[in-house]
GROMACS .gro file of C-alpha atoms in nm:
model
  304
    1UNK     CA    1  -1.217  -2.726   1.595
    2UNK     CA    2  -1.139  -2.425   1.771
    3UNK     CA    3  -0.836  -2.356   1.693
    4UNK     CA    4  -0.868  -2.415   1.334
    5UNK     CA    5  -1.159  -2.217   1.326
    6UNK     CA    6  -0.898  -1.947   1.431
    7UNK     CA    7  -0.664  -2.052   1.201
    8UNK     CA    8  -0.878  -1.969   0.919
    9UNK     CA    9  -0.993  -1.603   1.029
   10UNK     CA   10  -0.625  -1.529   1.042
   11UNK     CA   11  -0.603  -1.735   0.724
   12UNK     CA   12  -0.806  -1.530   0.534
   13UNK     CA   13  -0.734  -1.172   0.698
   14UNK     CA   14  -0.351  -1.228   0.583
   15UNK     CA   15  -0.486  -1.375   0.209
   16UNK     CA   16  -0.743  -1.094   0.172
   17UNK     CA   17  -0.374  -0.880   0.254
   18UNK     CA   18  -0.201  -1.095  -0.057
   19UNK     CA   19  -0.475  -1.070  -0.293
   20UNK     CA   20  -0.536  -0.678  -0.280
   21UNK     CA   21  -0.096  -0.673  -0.358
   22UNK     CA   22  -0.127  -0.945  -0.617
   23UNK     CA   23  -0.435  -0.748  -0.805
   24UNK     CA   24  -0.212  -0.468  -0.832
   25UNK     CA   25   0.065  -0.712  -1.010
   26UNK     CA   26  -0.230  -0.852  -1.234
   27UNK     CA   27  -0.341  -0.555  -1.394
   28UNK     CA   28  -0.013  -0.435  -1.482
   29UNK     CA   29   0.089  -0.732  -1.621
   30UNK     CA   30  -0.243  -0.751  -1.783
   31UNK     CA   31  -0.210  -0.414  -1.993
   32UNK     CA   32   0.213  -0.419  -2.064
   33UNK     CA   33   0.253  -0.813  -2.024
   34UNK     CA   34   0.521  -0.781  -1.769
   35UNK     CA   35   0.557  -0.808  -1.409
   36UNK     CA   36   0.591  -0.500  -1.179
   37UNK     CA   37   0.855  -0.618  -0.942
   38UNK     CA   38   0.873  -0.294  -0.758
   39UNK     CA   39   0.513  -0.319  -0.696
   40UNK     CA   40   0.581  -0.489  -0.291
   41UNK     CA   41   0.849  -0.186  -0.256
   42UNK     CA   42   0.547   0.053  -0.349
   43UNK     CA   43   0.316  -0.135  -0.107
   44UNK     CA   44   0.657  -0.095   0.162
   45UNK     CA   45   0.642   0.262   0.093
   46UNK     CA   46   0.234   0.284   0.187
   47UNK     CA   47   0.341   0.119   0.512
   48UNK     CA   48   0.592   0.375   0.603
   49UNK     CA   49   0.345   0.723   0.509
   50UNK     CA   50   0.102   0.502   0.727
   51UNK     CA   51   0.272   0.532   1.009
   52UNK     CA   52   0.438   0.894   0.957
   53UNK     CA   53   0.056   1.004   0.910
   54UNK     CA   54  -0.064   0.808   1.227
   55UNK     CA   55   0.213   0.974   1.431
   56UNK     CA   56   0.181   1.351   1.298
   57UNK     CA   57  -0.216   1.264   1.373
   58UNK     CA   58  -0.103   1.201   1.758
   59UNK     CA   59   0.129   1.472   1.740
   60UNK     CA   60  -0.158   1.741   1.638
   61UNK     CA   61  -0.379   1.521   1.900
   62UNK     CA   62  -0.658   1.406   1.613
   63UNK     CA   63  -0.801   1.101   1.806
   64UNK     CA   64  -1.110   1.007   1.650
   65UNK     CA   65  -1.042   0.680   1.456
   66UNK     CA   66  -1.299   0.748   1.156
   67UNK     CA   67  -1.106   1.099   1.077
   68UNK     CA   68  -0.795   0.907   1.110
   69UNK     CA   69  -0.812   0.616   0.911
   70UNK     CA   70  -0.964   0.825   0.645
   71UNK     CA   71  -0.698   1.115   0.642
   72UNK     CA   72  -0.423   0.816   0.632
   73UNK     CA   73  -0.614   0.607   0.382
   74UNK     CA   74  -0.604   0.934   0.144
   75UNK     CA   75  -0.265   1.035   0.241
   76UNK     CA   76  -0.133   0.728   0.171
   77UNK     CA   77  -0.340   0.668  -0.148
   78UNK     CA   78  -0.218   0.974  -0.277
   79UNK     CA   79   0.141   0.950  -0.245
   80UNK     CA   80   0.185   0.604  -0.324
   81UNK     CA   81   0.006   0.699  -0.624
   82UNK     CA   82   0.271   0.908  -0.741
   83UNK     CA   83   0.490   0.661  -0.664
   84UNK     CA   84   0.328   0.396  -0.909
   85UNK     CA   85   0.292   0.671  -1.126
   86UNK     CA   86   0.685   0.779  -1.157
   87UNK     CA   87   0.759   0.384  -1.143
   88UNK     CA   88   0.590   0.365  -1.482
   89UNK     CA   89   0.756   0.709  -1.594
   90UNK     CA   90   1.097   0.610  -1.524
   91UNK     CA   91   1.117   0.263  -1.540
   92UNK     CA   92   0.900   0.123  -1.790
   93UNK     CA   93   0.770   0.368  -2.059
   94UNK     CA   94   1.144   0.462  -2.222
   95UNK     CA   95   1.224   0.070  -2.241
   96UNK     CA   96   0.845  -0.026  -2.354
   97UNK     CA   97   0.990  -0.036  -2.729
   98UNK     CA   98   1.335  -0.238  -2.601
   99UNK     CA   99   1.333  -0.661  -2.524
  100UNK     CA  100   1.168  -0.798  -2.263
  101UNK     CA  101   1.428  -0.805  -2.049
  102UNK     CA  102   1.502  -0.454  -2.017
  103UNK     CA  103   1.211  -0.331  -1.827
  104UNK     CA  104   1.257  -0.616  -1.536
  105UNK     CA  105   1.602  -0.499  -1.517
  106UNK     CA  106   1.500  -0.178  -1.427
  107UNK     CA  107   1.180  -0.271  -1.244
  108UNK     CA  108   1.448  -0.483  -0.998
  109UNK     CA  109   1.635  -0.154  -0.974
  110UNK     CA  110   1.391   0.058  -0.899
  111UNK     CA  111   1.320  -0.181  -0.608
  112UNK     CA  112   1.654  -0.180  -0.495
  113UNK     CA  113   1.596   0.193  -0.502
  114UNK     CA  114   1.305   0.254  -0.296
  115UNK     CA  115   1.413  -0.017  -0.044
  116UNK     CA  116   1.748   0.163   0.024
  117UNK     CA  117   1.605   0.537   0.028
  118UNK     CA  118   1.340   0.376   0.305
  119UNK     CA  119   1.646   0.250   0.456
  120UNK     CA  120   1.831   0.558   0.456
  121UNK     CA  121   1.526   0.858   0.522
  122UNK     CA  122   1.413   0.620   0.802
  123UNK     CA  123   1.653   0.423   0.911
  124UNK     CA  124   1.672   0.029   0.921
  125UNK     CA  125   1.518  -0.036   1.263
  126UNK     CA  126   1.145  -0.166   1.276
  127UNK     CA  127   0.833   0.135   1.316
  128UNK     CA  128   0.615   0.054   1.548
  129UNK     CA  129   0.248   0.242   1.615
  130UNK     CA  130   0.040   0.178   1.945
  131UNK     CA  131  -0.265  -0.015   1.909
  132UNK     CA  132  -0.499   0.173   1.636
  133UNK     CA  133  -0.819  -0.042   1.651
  134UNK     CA  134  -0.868  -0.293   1.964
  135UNK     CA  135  -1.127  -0.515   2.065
  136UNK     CA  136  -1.363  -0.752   1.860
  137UNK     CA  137  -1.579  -1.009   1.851
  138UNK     CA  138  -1.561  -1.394   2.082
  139UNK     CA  139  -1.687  -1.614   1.836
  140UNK     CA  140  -1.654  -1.964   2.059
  141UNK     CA  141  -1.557  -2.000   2.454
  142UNK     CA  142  -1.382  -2.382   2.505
  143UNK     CA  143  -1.216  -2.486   2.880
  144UNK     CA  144  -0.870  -2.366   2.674
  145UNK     CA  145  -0.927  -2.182   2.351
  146UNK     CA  146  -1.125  -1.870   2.253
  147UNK     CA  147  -1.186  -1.799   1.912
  148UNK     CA  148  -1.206  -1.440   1.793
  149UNK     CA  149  -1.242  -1.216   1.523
  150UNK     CA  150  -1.035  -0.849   1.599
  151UNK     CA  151  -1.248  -0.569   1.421
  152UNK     CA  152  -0.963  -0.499   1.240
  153UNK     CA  153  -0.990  -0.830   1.086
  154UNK     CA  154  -1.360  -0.769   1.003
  155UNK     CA  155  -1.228  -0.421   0.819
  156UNK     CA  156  -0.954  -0.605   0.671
  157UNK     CA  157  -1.222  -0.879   0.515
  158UNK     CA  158  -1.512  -0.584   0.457
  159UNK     CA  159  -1.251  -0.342   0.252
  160UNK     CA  160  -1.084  -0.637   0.036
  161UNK     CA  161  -1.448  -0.725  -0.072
  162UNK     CA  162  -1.529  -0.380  -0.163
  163UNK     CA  163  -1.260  -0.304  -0.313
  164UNK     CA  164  -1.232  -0.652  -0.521
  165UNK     CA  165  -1.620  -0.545  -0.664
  166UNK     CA  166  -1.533  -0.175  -0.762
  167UNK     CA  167  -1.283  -0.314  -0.929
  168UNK     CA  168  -1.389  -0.596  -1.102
  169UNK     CA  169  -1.669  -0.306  -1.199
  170UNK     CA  170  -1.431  -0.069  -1.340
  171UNK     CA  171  -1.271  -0.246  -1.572
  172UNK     CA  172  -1.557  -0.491  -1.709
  173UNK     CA  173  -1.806  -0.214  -1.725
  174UNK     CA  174  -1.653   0.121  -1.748
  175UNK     CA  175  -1.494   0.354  -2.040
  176UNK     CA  176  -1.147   0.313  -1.869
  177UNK     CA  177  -1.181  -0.077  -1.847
  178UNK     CA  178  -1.269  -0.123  -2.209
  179UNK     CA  179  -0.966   0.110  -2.306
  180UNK     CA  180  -0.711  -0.069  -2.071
  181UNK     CA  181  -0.910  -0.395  -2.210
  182UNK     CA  182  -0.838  -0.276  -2.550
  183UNK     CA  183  -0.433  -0.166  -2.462
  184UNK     CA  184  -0.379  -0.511  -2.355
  185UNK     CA  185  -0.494  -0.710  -2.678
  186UNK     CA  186  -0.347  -0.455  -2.947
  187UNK     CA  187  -0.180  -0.058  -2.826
  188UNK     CA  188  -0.124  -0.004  -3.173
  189UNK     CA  189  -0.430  -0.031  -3.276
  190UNK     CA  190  -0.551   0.095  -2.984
  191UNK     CA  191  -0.371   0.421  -3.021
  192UNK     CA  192  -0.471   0.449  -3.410
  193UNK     CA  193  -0.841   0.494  -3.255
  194UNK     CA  194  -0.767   0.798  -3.052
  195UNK     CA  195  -0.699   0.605  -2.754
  196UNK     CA  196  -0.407   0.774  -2.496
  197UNK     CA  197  -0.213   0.484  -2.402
  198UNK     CA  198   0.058   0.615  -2.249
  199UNK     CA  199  -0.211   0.803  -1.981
  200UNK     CA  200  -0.379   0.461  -1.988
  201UNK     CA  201  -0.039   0.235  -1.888
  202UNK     CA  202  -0.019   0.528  -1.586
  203UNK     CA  203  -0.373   0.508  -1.484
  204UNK     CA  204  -0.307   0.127  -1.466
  205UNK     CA  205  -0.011   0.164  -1.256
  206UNK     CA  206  -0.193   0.431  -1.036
  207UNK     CA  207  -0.482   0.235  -0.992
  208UNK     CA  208  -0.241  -0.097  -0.866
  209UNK     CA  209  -0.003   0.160  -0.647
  210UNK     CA  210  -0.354   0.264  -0.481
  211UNK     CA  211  -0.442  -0.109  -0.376
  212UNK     CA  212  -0.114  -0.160  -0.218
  213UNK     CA  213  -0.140   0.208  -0.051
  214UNK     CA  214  -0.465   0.030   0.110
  215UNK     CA  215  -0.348  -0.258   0.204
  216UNK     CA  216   0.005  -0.109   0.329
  217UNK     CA  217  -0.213   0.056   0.578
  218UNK     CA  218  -0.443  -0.211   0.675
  219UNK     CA  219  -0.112  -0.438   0.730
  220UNK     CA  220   0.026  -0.113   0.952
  221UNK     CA  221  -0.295  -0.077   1.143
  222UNK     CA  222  -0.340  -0.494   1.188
  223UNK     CA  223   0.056  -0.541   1.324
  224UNK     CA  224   0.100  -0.247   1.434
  225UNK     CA  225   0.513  -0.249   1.319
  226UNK     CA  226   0.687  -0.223   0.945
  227UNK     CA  227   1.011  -0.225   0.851
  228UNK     CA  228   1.197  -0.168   0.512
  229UNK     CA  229   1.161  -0.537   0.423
  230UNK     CA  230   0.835  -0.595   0.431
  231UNK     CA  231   0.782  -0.509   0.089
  232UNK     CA  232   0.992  -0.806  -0.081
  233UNK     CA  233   0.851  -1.062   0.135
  234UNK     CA  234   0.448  -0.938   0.087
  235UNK     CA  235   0.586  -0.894  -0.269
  236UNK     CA  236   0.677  -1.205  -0.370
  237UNK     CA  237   0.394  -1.374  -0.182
  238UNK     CA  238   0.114  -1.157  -0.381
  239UNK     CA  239   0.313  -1.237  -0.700
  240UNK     CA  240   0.327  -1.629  -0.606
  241UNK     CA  241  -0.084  -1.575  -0.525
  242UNK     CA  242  -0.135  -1.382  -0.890
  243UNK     CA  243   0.056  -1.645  -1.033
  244UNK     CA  244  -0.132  -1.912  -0.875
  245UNK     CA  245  -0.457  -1.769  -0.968
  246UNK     CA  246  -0.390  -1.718  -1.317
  247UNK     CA  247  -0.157  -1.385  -1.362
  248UNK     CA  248  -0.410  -1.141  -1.560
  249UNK     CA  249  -0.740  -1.264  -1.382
  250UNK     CA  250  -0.881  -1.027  -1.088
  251UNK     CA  251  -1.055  -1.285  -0.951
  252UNK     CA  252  -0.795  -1.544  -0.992
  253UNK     CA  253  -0.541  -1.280  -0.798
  254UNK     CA  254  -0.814  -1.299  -0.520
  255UNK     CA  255  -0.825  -1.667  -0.516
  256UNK     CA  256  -0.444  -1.661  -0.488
  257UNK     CA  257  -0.423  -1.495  -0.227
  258UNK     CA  258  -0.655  -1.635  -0.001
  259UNK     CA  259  -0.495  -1.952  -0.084
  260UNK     CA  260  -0.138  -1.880  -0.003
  261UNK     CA  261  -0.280  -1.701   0.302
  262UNK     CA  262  -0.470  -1.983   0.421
  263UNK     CA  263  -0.182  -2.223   0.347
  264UNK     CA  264   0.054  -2.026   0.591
  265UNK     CA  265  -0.195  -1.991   0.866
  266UNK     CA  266  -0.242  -2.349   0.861
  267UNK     CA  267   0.095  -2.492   0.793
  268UNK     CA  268   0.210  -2.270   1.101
  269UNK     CA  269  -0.024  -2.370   1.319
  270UNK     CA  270   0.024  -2.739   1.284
  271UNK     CA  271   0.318  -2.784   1.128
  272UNK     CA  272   0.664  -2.602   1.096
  273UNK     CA  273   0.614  -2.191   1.108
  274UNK     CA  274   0.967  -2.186   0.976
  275UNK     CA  275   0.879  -2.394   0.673
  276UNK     CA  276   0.585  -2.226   0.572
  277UNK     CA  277   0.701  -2.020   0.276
  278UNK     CA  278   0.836  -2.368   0.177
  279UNK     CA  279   0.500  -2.525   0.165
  280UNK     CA  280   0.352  -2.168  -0.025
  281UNK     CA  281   0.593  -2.186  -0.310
  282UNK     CA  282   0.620  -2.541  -0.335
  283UNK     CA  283   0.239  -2.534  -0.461
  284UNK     CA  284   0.300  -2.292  -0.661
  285UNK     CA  285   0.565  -2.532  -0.831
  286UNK     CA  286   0.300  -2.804  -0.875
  287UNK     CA  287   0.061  -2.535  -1.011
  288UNK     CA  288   0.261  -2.461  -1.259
  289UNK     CA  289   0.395  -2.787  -1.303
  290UNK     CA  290   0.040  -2.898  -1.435
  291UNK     CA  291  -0.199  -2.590  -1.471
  292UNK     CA  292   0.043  -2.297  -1.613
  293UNK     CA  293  -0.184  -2.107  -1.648
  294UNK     CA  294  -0.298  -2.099  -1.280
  295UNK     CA  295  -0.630  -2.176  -1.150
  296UNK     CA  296  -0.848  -1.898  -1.343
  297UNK     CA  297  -0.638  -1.804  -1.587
  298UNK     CA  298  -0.699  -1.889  -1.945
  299UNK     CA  299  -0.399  -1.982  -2.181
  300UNK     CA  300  -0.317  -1.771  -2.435
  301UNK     CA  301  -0.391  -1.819  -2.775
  302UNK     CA  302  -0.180  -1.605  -3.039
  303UNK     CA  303  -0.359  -1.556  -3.397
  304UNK     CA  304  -0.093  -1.546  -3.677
   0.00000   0.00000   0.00000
């Protein structure tokens, strides 16, 4: 009991992880219908100003840990921002007239892209960071297991929460949610009333780039070590999670996650480790086999 106990604190750290990536691939599919795949390059390129901002903290000697997860936490928020933002400038908006197909196209190359100039401005080996937040909390003391919760595992958890209510806030009960609300069902229309859709799409993208800058640096702070690839492998993960939860629905991205990050603690554990991503995506097949539209979402209807 012990050990699974653990099992599902590290369960849920690593799905709360998943869920804040796979909200970001959620509400850009929500507002332009199409997936983002460049979205777990952006969260790869959080990781990496994480730790550049951690070390030029050390370098100036800045050691209190409040002024330094906050100064990272913006830093990183505000460049991968840009980043989401000139993703959408260059990649989407001058094929948003073309097929379908056009925009993953270049959505796959613009991960290519940012993978490779990671690759190349800081080199291919891994970037590791000392310890940033130790200690925690002993949950349960057995003759041969100890169960504990790290308090970066408790900010992990307490952030994801936050962040999934402010957000779930802003677009059910703000100006900006009923416009990207109104984007999604009809940007023709939407325009005709004097809405700015093209600042709206970017907003969108902004607002998704931001929750992987977060969770790029919780993931830097709770390992402690990136590398360039990191970003496919969260990426694809936080897509299988949004698809899983029902690609559109906030909530449902949550659920997702949490899910496929529970599945991999647990499958590791006491199964395979090598086989886990096995077990995540083979649910995902049987999800879609007989709930397409994942476990919140709702199936689309098109009036003609």
């Amino acid at each position: 009991m012990a050990y699974a106990l653990q099992q599902l604190i590290n369960g849920l750290t690593l799905g709360a992880v998943y869920g804040l990536i796979a909200i970001g691939y959620t509400m850009v599919y929500g507002i332009i219908g199409m997936i983002n795949f460049a979205h777990g390059d952006i969260f790869m390129v959080s990781a990496f100003i994480a730790v550049t901002a951690f070390t030029l903290l050390a370098a100036f000697d800045i050691t209190s840990l409040p002024l330094a997860l906050t100064a990272v936490l913006i830093t990183a928020i505000f460049f991968t921002s840009a980043y989401g933002w000139a993703v959408e400038r260059m990649a989407y908006r001058p094929l948003r007239g073309s097929t379908r197909l056009a925009p993953l196209i270049s959505a796959i190359g613009m991960s290519i892209f940012l993978q490779n100039m990671v690759q190349l401005t800081q080199g291919a080996r891994v970037k590791p960071i000392p310890p940033v937040i130790e200690g925690g909390i002993e949950l349960w003391r057995t003759a041969d297991f100890t169960v504990q919760v790290s308090w970066t595992q408790i900010m992990i958890v307490l952030v994801t929460v936050v962040l999934m209510v402010a957000f779930t806030w802003l677009i059910t009960q703000t100006a900006f949610g009923r416009q990207q609300r109104a984007c999604e069902q009809d940007s023709t229309m939407t325009a005709l009333l004097g809405i700015n859709v093209d600042r709206t799409i970017s907003a969108t993208f902004m607002l998704g780039a931001a929750l992987a800058a977060v969770a790029g640096v919780m993931v830097t702070v709770y390992y402690g070590v990136v590398d360039f690839f990191i970003g496919f492998v969260a990426g694809i993960k936080a897509f299988t999670a949004a698809v899983l939860g029902g690609i559109g629905s906030l909530p449902g991205a949550m659920l997702g996650g949490l899910i496929i990050g529970l599945i991999e603690a647990f499958w590791a554990a006491y199964l395979s480790p090598e086989y886990k991503d096995v077990a995540t995506f083979a649910i995902l097949i049987l999800v879609l086999m007989f709930r397409p539209s994942g476990l919140l979402g709702r199936p689309e209807v098109e009036k003609v």
